[in-house]
Amino acid sequence: MCCKKKQKHLINDNRKPSSGNPLSALDGTTVAIKDNICTSFLPTTCASNMLRDFTSPYDATVVKLLDEAGALIVGKTNMDEFGMGSYNAHSAFGPVINPIGHSKKEKRSAGGSSGGSAASVAMNMCTAALGSDTGGSVRMPASYCGLVGFKPTYGRCSRHGLVAYANSLDTIGILTRNVQDCAKVYDIIAHYDVQDPTSIPNELRHQLDDQQQTLLSRLQQQGNLEGLTVGVPQEFYVDSLSPQVLEVWRNGIQHLKDLGATIKSVSIPHISLALPAYYIIALAEASSNLSRYDGIRYDQADHQLLYEATRTHGFGHEVQRRILLGTHVLTAGTFETLFLPAQKARRLIQSEFNQVFLQPNLLDNDTTKHGEADVLLVPSATSAAPDLDRTSSTESGVDEYIDDVMTLPANLAGIPAITVPFKEKGQDYPIGLQLLGQYGHDKFLLHVAEQMT
Ligand code: GLN
């Protein structure tokens, strides 16, 4: 965690003196912030040499909301450069080591790209941390570090002040040690923001709240999960799932059954298109977003060394690779053969999710086609935390991309997803399971997650 220069007000100087009443349920709670979320009182580096000396002139909306609620921002956290990675091995400040096995001198990955946020919560350095989740960057570190990691519905939390990786997928996420703390942070940061053009308008927020309220109230009264249907999508049984993950998944299904839920096997036939579609769309958007780093703006000192030299020194290897791939995807010819089919695959996956959920997606024009599931249960990662040495030896990067296969479908669909931690007997490292909900059903998902843990 870094909180070096300019620590002028870790607590807002302008805050009214407390009258003895807490400002909110988060008053006095310590929160760390991923270093791609802007803070005016601490640098925002995105773990890149490109932004090594950059301090934002303003606070991200989520930071402002936390501050106004009385939360104590304790520092900024390491990450994969610009959010690009799954193991937090691509950072200008070095990798993040998973704190769980550290005493054994083992160097396992804390997961990425929000690895620093996860490690700081796992080490009890703070109660909660904000991360960002474009394709799993909150849920995968949560799985590796034994935490709760929540990616809300796209548009629920403002992205104003989140440094863009891939705008149509980027979501602010929350890491905590339990679901109750996660829900408290969510309540503070999930509001409409006029400064984010993709923020869900208040009218739709009310409709979404009404839609999830009936079942939520019933479950709250019952105190168990009777009447809840949990879908288990068969296509998530992929060859790369480790035997431990399979066992945890099986036990998770049984656990939900024991709590009264009904389990149904469901299908999202085109889920195999999610991985290629994600890496085409995310990299195309990234190549466009990162074109603003030209060596003139954002404080990069030497204005002589414009494009070529600045980017060679400013960006790490993985970011350079992704900019090149993304630029290729957007060139004439490839745009039609890669980018447009990827967008079509994304729509198809979104509509297949809508067909398995009982409640319709209020953004969907066709609200008639629907299935039976209230939530879905899938693994959060294909294995427990991998060795950091293994993660840095994958030259092509493809293995790292493949590891996102469990998490990125929720980003493509824009739906909420939460990792909850599990650890079976004899297992050294935790493994997380993910609950996925219909668009906008964040509170409902948090309630089911709370019952499950
Ligand atoms: N591992 C994915 C990627 O590198 C997801 C990263 C993220 O969610 N920020 O694109």
PDB file of N, CA and C in Angstrom, residues 225-290:
ATOM      1  N   LEU A 225     -33.199 -20.089   2.632  1.00  0.00           N
ATOM      2  CA  LEU A 225     -33.268 -19.857   1.181  1.00  0.00           C
ATOM      3  C   LEU A 225     -34.386 -20.656   0.517  1.00  0.00           C
ATOM      4  N   GLU A 226     -35.392 -21.046   1.290  1.00  0.00           N
ATOM      5  CA  GLU A 226     -36.515 -21.780   0.681  1.00  0.00           C
ATOM      6  C   GLU A 226     -37.228 -20.894  -0.332  1.00  0.00           C
ATOM      7  N   GLY A 227     -37.518 -21.488  -1.493  1.00  0.00           N
ATOM      8  CA  GLY A 227     -38.198 -20.717  -2.540  1.00  0.00           C
ATOM      9  C   GLY A 227     -37.202 -20.085  -3.516  1.00  0.00           C
ATOM     10  N   LEU A 228     -35.924 -20.193  -3.209  1.00  0.00           N
ATOM     11  CA  LEU A 228     -34.900 -19.637  -4.104  1.00  0.00           C
ATOM     12  C   LEU A 228     -34.447 -20.711  -5.100  1.00  0.00           C
ATOM     13  N   THR A 229     -34.387 -20.358  -6.376  1.00  0.00           N
ATOM     14  CA  THR A 229     -33.884 -21.314  -7.364  1.00  0.00           C
ATOM     15  C   THR A 229     -32.478 -20.895  -7.809  1.00  0.00           C
ATOM     16  N   VAL A 230     -31.550 -21.818  -7.621  1.00  0.00           N
ATOM     17  CA  VAL A 230     -30.152 -21.547  -7.993  1.00  0.00           C
ATOM     18  C   VAL A 230     -29.830 -22.328  -9.270  1.00  0.00           C
ATOM     19  N   GLY A 231     -29.441 -21.608 -10.306  1.00  0.00           N
ATOM     20  CA  GLY A 231     -29.074 -22.265 -11.563  1.00  0.00           C
ATOM     21  C   GLY A 231     -27.584 -22.605 -11.565  1.00  0.00           C
ATOM     22  N   VAL A 232     -27.275 -23.782 -12.109  1.00  0.00           N
ATOM     23  CA  VAL A 232     -25.864 -24.179 -12.244  1.00  0.00           C
ATOM     24  C   VAL A 232     -25.589 -24.357 -13.750  1.00  0.00           C
ATOM     25  N   PRO A 233     -24.946 -23.368 -14.371  1.00  0.00           N
ATOM     26  CA  PRO A 233     -24.736 -23.444 -15.824  1.00  0.00           C
ATOM     27  C   PRO A 233     -23.688 -24.503 -16.176  1.00  0.00           C
ATOM     28  N   GLN A 234     -24.101 -25.470 -16.973  1.00  0.00           N
ATOM     29  CA  GLN A 234     -23.246 -26.617 -17.277  1.00  0.00           C
ATOM     30  C   GLN A 234     -21.981 -26.227 -18.025  1.00  0.00           C
ATOM     31  N   GLU A 235     -22.067 -25.165 -18.808  1.00  0.00           N
ATOM     32  CA  GLU A 235     -20.908 -24.780 -19.635  1.00  0.00           C
ATOM     33  C   GLU A 235     -19.737 -24.273 -18.801  1.00  0.00           C
ATOM     34  N   PHE A 236     -19.960 -24.019 -17.500  1.00  0.00           N
ATOM     35  CA  PHE A 236     -18.842 -23.581 -16.662  1.00  0.00           C
ATOM     36  C   PHE A 236     -17.983 -24.763 -16.196  1.00  0.00           C
ATOM     37  N   TYR A 237     -18.446 -25.995 -16.465  1.00  0.00           N
ATOM     38  CA  TYR A 237     -17.602 -27.175 -16.187  1.00  0.00           C
ATOM     39  C   TYR A 237     -16.558 -27.259 -17.294  1.00  0.00           C
ATOM     40  N   VAL A 238     -15.447 -26.542 -17.149  1.00  0.00           N
ATOM     41  CA  VAL A 238     -14.427 -26.567 -18.206  1.00  0.00           C
ATOM     42  C   VAL A 238     -13.266 -27.470 -17.773  1.00  0.00           C
ATOM     43  N   ASP A 239     -12.495 -27.933 -18.759  1.00  0.00           N
ATOM     44  CA  ASP A 239     -11.411 -28.877 -18.473  1.00  0.00           C
ATOM     45  C   ASP A 239     -10.390 -28.307 -17.500  1.00  0.00           C
ATOM     46  N   SER A 240     -10.199 -26.981 -17.544  1.00  0.00           N
ATOM     47  CA  SER A 240      -9.129 -26.401 -16.729  1.00  0.00           C
ATOM     48  C   SER A 240      -9.498 -26.266 -15.245  1.00  0.00           C
ATOM     49  N   LEU A 241     -10.724 -26.630 -14.850  1.00  0.00           N
ATOM     50  CA  LEU A 241     -11.077 -26.536 -13.420  1.00  0.00           C
ATOM     51  C   LEU A 241     -10.268 -27.545 -12.612  1.00  0.00           C
ATOM     52  N   SER A 242      -9.628 -27.076 -11.545  1.00  0.00           N
ATOM     53  CA  SER A 242      -8.830 -27.998 -10.729  1.00  0.00           C
ATOM     54  C   SER A 242      -9.762 -28.888  -9.900  1.00  0.00           C
ATOM     55  N   PRO A 243      -9.290 -30.077  -9.482  1.00  0.00           N
ATOM     56  CA  PRO A 243     -10.142 -30.962  -8.675  1.00  0.00           C
ATOM     57  C   PRO A 243     -10.628 -30.280  -7.389  1.00  0.00           C
ATOM     58  N   GLN A 244      -9.791 -29.417  -6.786  1.00  0.00           N
ATOM     59  CA  GLN A 244     -10.229 -28.724  -5.549  1.00  0.00           C
ATOM     60  C   GLN A 244     -11.381 -27.774  -5.841  1.00  0.00           C
ATOM     61  N   VAL A 245     -11.290 -27.082  -6.969  1.00  0.00           N
ATOM     62  CA  VAL A 245     -12.374 -26.145  -7.311  1.00  0.00           C
ATOM     63  C   VAL A 245     -13.666 -26.927  -7.545  1.00  0.00           C
ATOM     64  N   LEU A 246     -13.543 -28.062  -8.243  1.00  0.00           N
ATOM     65  CA  LEU A 246     -14.742 -28.884  -8.483  1.00  0.00           C
ATOM     66  C   LEU A 246     -15.372 -29.319  -7.166  1.00  0.00           C
ATOM     67  N   GLU A 247     -14.508 -29.701  -6.231  1.00  0.00           N
ATOM     68  CA  GLU A 247     -15.023 -30.167  -4.940  1.00  0.00           C
ATOM     69  C   GLU A 247     -15.725 -29.022  -4.195  1.00  0.00           C
ATOM     70  N   VAL A 248     -15.096 -27.846  -4.212  1.00  0.00           N
ATOM     71  CA  VAL A 248     -15.694 -26.696  -3.535  1.00  0.00           C
ATOM     72  C   VAL A 248     -17.036 -26.348  -4.186  1.00  0.00           C
ATOM     73  N   TRP A 249     -17.072 -26.416  -5.500  1.00  0.00           N
ATOM     74  CA  TRP A 249     -18.311 -26.088  -6.233  1.00  0.00           C
ATOM     75  C   TRP A 249     -19.427 -27.073  -5.840  1.00  0.00           C
ATOM     76  N   ARG A 250     -19.077 -28.373  -5.828  1.00  0.00           N
ATOM     77  CA  ARG A 250     -20.059 -29.399  -5.437  1.00  0.00           C
ATOM     78  C   ARG A 250     -20.564 -29.145  -4.018  1.00  0.00           C
ATOM     79  N   ASN A 251     -19.629 -28.862  -3.119  1.00  0.00           N
ATOM     80  CA  ASN A 251     -20.025 -28.615  -1.722  1.00  0.00           C
ATOM     81  C   ASN A 251     -20.868 -27.352  -1.593  1.00  0.00           C
ATOM     82  N   GLY A 252     -20.547 -26.357  -2.420  1.00  0.00           N
ATOM     83  CA  GLY A 252     -21.332 -25.108  -2.409  1.00  0.00           C
ATOM     84  C   GLY A 252     -22.768 -25.373  -2.835  1.00  0.00           C
ATOM     85  N   ILE A 253     -22.928 -26.216  -3.851  1.00  0.00           N
ATOM     86  CA  ILE A 253     -24.276 -26.563  -4.335  1.00  0.00           C
ATOM     87  C   ILE A 253     -25.044 -27.263  -3.206  1.00  0.00           C
ATOM     88  N   GLN A 254     -24.365 -28.209  -2.551  1.00  0.00           N
ATOM     89  CA  GLN A 254     -25.006 -28.952  -1.455  1.00  0.00           C
ATOM     90  C   GLN A 254     -25.373 -28.005  -0.300  1.00  0.00           C
ATOM     91  N   HIS A 255     -24.482 -27.064  -0.021  1.00  0.00           N
ATOM     92  CA  HIS A 255     -24.705 -26.109   1.060  1.00  0.00           C
ATOM     93  C   HIS A 255     -25.972 -25.281   0.779  1.00  0.00           C
ATOM     94  N   LEU A 256     -26.131 -24.844  -0.469  1.00  0.00           N
ATOM     95  CA  LEU A 256     -27.318 -24.054  -0.812  1.00  0.00           C
ATOM     96  C   LEU A 256     -28.581 -24.908  -0.696  1.00  0.00           C
ATOM     97  N   LYS A 257     -28.447 -26.183  -1.099  1.00  0.00           N
ATOM     98  CA  LYS A 257     -29.585 -27.115  -0.951  1.00  0.00           C
ATOM     99  C   LYS A 257     -29.968 -27.221   0.509  1.00  0.00           C
ATOM    100  N   ASP A 258     -28.963 -27.387   1.369  1.00  0.00           N
ATOM    101  CA  ASP A 258     -29.220 -27.526   2.806  1.00  0.00           C
ATOM    102  C   ASP A 258     -29.913 -26.287   3.376  1.00  0.00           C
ATOM    103  N   LEU A 259     -29.649 -25.146   2.745  1.00  0.00           N
ATOM    104  CA  LEU A 259     -30.284 -23.912   3.228  1.00  0.00           C
ATOM    105  C   LEU A 259     -31.702 -23.756   2.673  1.00  0.00           C
ATOM    106  N   GLY A 260     -32.134 -24.719   1.877  1.00  0.00           N
ATOM    107  CA  GLY A 260     -33.524 -24.720   1.394  1.00  0.00           C
ATOM    108  C   GLY A 260     -33.678 -24.368  -0.071  1.00  0.00           C
ATOM    109  N   ALA A 261     -32.579 -24.026  -0.769  1.00  0.00           N
ATOM    110  CA  ALA A 261     -32.699 -23.622  -2.177  1.00  0.00           C
ATOM    111  C   ALA A 261     -32.951 -24.830  -3.076  1.00  0.00           C
ATOM    112  N   THR A 262     -33.585 -24.553  -4.227  1.00  0.00           N
ATOM    113  CA  THR A 262     -33.769 -25.578  -5.252  1.00  0.00           C
ATOM    114  C   THR A 262     -32.670 -25.404  -6.292  1.00  0.00           C
ATOM    115  N   ILE A 263     -32.032 -26.499  -6.660  1.00  0.00           N
ATOM    116  CA  ILE A 263     -30.923 -26.407  -7.631  1.00  0.00           C
ATOM    117  C   ILE A 263     -31.408 -26.866  -9.006  1.00  0.00           C
ATOM    118  N   LYS A 264     -31.098 -26.088 -10.022  1.00  0.00           N
ATOM    119  CA  LYS A 264     -31.502 -26.448 -11.398  1.00  0.00           C
ATOM    120  C   LYS A 264     -30.287 -26.350 -12.308  1.00  0.00           C
ATOM    121  N   SER A 265     -30.120 -27.360 -13.151  1.00  0.00           N
ATOM    122  CA  SER A 265     -29.062 -27.274 -14.152  1.00  0.00           C
ATOM    123  C   SER A 265     -29.564 -26.368 -15.286  1.00  0.00           C
ATOM    124  N   VAL A 266     -28.768 -25.377 -15.668  1.00  0.00           N
ATOM    125  CA  VAL A 266     -29.185 -24.457 -16.739  1.00  0.00           C
ATOM    126  C   VAL A 266     -28.084 -24.383 -17.797  1.00  0.00           C
ATOM    127  N   SER A 267     -28.412 -23.721 -18.905  1.00  0.00           N
ATOM    128  CA  SER A 267     -27.431 -23.681 -19.999  1.00  0.00           C
ATOM    129  C   SER A 267     -27.287 -22.263 -20.570  1.00  0.00           C
ATOM    130  N   ILE A 268     -26.031 -21.889 -20.792  1.00  0.00           N
ATOM    131  CA  ILE A 268     -25.733 -20.637 -21.515  1.00  0.00           C
ATOM    132  C   ILE A 268     -24.857 -21.078 -22.684  1.00  0.00           C
ATOM    133  N   PRO A 269     -25.502 -21.533 -23.764  1.00  0.00           N
ATOM    134  CA  PRO A 269     -24.796 -22.297 -24.797  1.00  0.00           C
ATOM    135  C   PRO A 269     -23.562 -21.605 -25.391  1.00  0.00           C
ATOM    136  N   HIS A 270     -23.602 -20.276 -25.534  1.00  0.00           N
ATOM    137  CA  HIS A 270     -22.483 -19.628 -26.215  1.00  0.00           C
ATOM    138  C   HIS A 270     -21.443 -19.037 -25.268  1.00  0.00           C
ATOM    139  N   ILE A 271     -21.375 -19.561 -24.051  1.00  0.00           N
ATOM    140  CA  ILE A 271     -20.447 -18.983 -23.074  1.00  0.00           C
ATOM    141  C   ILE A 271     -18.993 -19.120 -23.545  1.00  0.00           C
ATOM    142  N   SER A 272     -18.714 -20.119 -24.390  1.00  0.00           N
ATOM    143  CA  SER A 272     -17.324 -20.292 -24.854  1.00  0.00           C
ATOM    144  C   SER A 272     -16.860 -19.098 -25.707  1.00  0.00           C
ATOM    145  N   LEU A 273     -17.827 -18.299 -26.187  1.00  0.00           N
ATOM    146  CA  LEU A 273     -17.428 -17.117 -26.965  1.00  0.00           C
ATOM    147  C   LEU A 273     -17.029 -15.947 -26.064  1.00  0.00           C
ATOM    148  N   ALA A 274     -17.299 -16.090 -24.753  1.00  0.00           N
ATOM    149  CA  ALA A 274     -17.081 -14.952 -23.851  1.00  0.00           C
ATOM    150  C   ALA A 274     -15.607 -14.539 -23.800  1.00  0.00           C
ATOM    151  N   LEU A 275     -14.723 -15.524 -23.702  1.00  0.00           N
ATOM    152  CA  LEU A 275     -13.293 -15.209 -23.547  1.00  0.00           C
ATOM    153  C   LEU A 275     -12.740 -14.448 -24.761  1.00  0.00           C
ATOM    154  N   PRO A 276     -12.915 -14.994 -25.992  1.00  0.00           N
ATOM    155  CA  PRO A 276     -12.415 -14.208 -27.137  1.00  0.00           C
ATOM    156  C   PRO A 276     -13.132 -12.869 -27.290  1.00  0.00           C
ATOM    157  N   ALA A 277     -14.448 -12.852 -27.055  1.00  0.00           N
ATOM    158  CA  ALA A 277     -15.186 -11.581 -27.223  1.00  0.00           C
ATOM    159  C   ALA A 277     -14.648 -10.541 -26.250  1.00  0.00           C
ATOM    160  N   TYR A 278     -14.404 -10.977 -25.005  1.00  0.00           N
ATOM    161  CA  TYR A 278     -13.900 -10.036 -23.996  1.00  0.00           C
ATOM    162  C   TYR A 278     -12.557  -9.470 -24.424  1.00  0.00           C
ATOM    163  N   TYR A 279     -11.631 -10.344 -24.821  1.00  0.00           N
ATOM    164  CA  TYR A 279     -10.278  -9.848 -25.121  1.00  0.00           C
ATOM    165  C   TYR A 279     -10.226  -9.025 -26.413  1.00  0.00           C
ATOM    166  N   ILE A 280     -11.220  -9.163 -27.253  1.00  0.00           N
ATOM    167  CA  ILE A 280     -11.283  -8.277 -28.431  1.00  0.00           C
ATOM    168  C   ILE A 280     -11.851  -6.915 -28.014  1.00  0.00           C
ATOM    169  N   ILE A 281     -12.973  -6.939 -27.295  1.00  0.00           N
ATOM    170  CA  ILE A 281     -13.631  -5.674 -26.927  1.00  0.00           C
ATOM    171  C   ILE A 281     -12.772  -4.881 -25.930  1.00  0.00           C
ATOM    172  N   ALA A 282     -12.269  -5.576 -24.893  1.00  0.00           N
ATOM    173  CA  ALA A 282     -11.506  -4.870 -23.850  1.00  0.00           C
ATOM    174  C   ALA A 282     -10.253  -4.231 -24.441  1.00  0.00           C
ATOM    175  N   LEU A 283      -9.546  -4.967 -25.289  1.00  0.00           N
ATOM    176  CA  LEU A 283      -8.291  -4.429 -25.823  1.00  0.00           C
ATOM    177  C   LEU A 283      -8.543  -3.315 -26.837  1.00  0.00           C
ATOM    178  N   ALA A 284      -9.631  -3.445 -27.595  1.00  0.00           N
ATOM    179  CA  ALA A 284      -9.967  -2.360 -28.533  1.00  0.00           C
ATOM    180  C   ALA A 284     -10.246  -1.076 -27.746  1.00  0.00           C
ATOM    181  N   GLU A 285     -11.051  -1.192 -26.701  1.00  0.00           N
ATOM    182  CA  GLU A 285     -11.371  -0.005 -25.899  1.00  0.00           C
ATOM    183  C   GLU A 285     -10.108   0.528 -25.207  1.00  0.00           C
ATOM    184  N   ALA A 286      -9.260  -0.390 -24.734  1.00  0.00           N
ATOM    185  CA  ALA A 286      -8.041   0.035 -24.041  1.00  0.00           C
ATOM    186  C   ALA A 286      -7.119   0.802 -24.981  1.00  0.00           C
ATOM    187  N   SER A 287      -6.985   0.329 -26.221  1.00  0.00           N
ATOM    188  CA  SER A 287      -6.053   0.999 -27.143  1.00  0.00           C
ATOM    189  C   SER A 287      -6.510   2.426 -27.385  1.00  0.00           C
ATOM    190  N   SER A 288      -7.817   2.613 -27.404  1.00  0.00           N
ATOM    191  CA  SER A 288      -8.331   3.958 -27.598  1.00  0.00           C
ATOM    192  C   SER A 288      -8.155   4.796 -26.318  1.00  0.00           C
ATOM    193  N   ASN A 289      -8.471   4.220 -25.167  1.00  0.00           N
ATOM    194  CA  ASN A 289      -8.346   4.962 -23.899  1.00  0.00           C
ATOM    195  C   ASN A 289      -6.905   5.367 -23.597  1.00  0.00           C
ATOM    196  N   LEU A 290      -5.966   4.463 -23.877  1.00  0.00           N
ATOM    197  CA  LEU A 290      -4.576   4.740 -23.486  1.00  0.00           C
ATOM    198  C   LEU A 290      -3.855   5.655 -24.477  1.00  0.00           C
TER     199      LEU A 290
END
